[in-house]
């Protein structure tokens, strides 16, 4: 079970059953489609490291998605 | 033609000059760094007669273009010993434009026992009047007195008691749209430079009659609307509207780079107590004068600012930014937004940089002057600065001096300027930026964090930092808010078309970036001429020797790599 937590978003925490690793972009697309809403520019973090859209998400991963903001 | 108003602070003589170079078209940091580089001897005393202080608005100041009213302030910094550009929001840039001014230059320096002056700039005259009615007062009181005397709509620039006493962490406060001097060009000790000229305030009256008259009115109107549309459609900008920069607390905690316990850790247990959601919920719950979605300048479609209220709904502080939440919060192990708000309010009143003073208090806590996590002690330290006690003067001189006086080796600074709110051992891209900027540690100069695939590795970080040094500097280069960059990061055309429609000057994207790189070059050259060496572009030795607990990382960036990131 992949657990994806969307911070500062109404999407909240979403759990997705996976048989095999999938690209983050595909996973997000599916979640956005089901929820009927989308989070724009994002930073995806797994184990303290940023992952990209084309990175593979493994079946037991926990991923946190943040809005891609910066300090000023 | 663009006007530069030179004011001799000894004689009071004011003279206008007209210029039409590209530096004056763009304004902002392009112009302020150009003027510092051309007119200030790099080896001069920042407080001496040869030192000058420049206030420059940007190319879109005074127009309908969103977020184009930043005021760029440039001089030689007493804190870093090098060139300094610090910019602020507010209405001063707009008022200058309405008076037909691109730049105000303060020149010369009176004797130290001269009386304080207020410079009043109106459509007919510029005069220096007695400023003793402001002397020794906090910035909030100064702001009220200036509003009383010159009206709430005047664009005012003032300094706090810290600057009056030449403390190196003092900033310059500018009027916000409500007439309160709460918008800070906080970094680098520029408040003290203004004080060395015995100028306690500058007032730009609301009687300016110069209207923005674009060469191509229709294209300018369309282009201006396009910027608003882009900002509103951009998902990043719209989240700024709701949460502001405070959203970075969670991101930095997750990435192990939230400065904690005087930059010895990158995470703080309980960080959620000071995060964006808690701040948003607190502001909503308390109501009253509290606001999210608050604009620091007009017009602005982003509105990332806030008004943080106290328990009774009365204004406690506006704004509270992420950098302050980290340096005055997690860095001191404080988990109470009210404490951070109170410290920020006192900093604004004293007229000091929240980053350098937060870092200095972290150093004081490490020295054992108080326990980390002691809310009251942190507030007391800020009051020491406001009241100019001997300890307060040390803390108000920034973290480098505080560390030297208090015997703390782990001093979080580069070139004497406190490290902003990203633990450098956990983000080598930001570390590279801190090390290689001409301004001392500065996050806005090359914000790599969200684009680092592996933050703890230094591989590829020279190139990444350089890429974002250009992207980050583009907005400063023409006086736009840094957060507009999200909408034009891949294509500057919308802003370049506005420059063409406004002035009839065609600047290609390549020419614009060349101008940005030229600015970086002259800033580094100024520093070399001032005697700053590559060896000064280092963190304290402890960052190289002691691993950050969460990542096991030390700073492993060499002088050679830093030098590469400084090549333009």
XYZ file of C-alpha atoms in Angstrom, chain B residues 163 200 267 308 322 342 358 439 485 510 564:
11
model
C 20.402 51.987 13.463
C 16.408 59.601 10.385
C 14.326 19.038 12.410
C -0.923 38.079 12.832
C 8.974 31.850 7.164
C 6.146 39.250 19.768
C 17.407 35.374 15.616
C 25.867 39.532 -0.390
C 9.407 34.355 -10.860
C 19.445 36.946 -23.643
C 33.271 28.333 -9.889
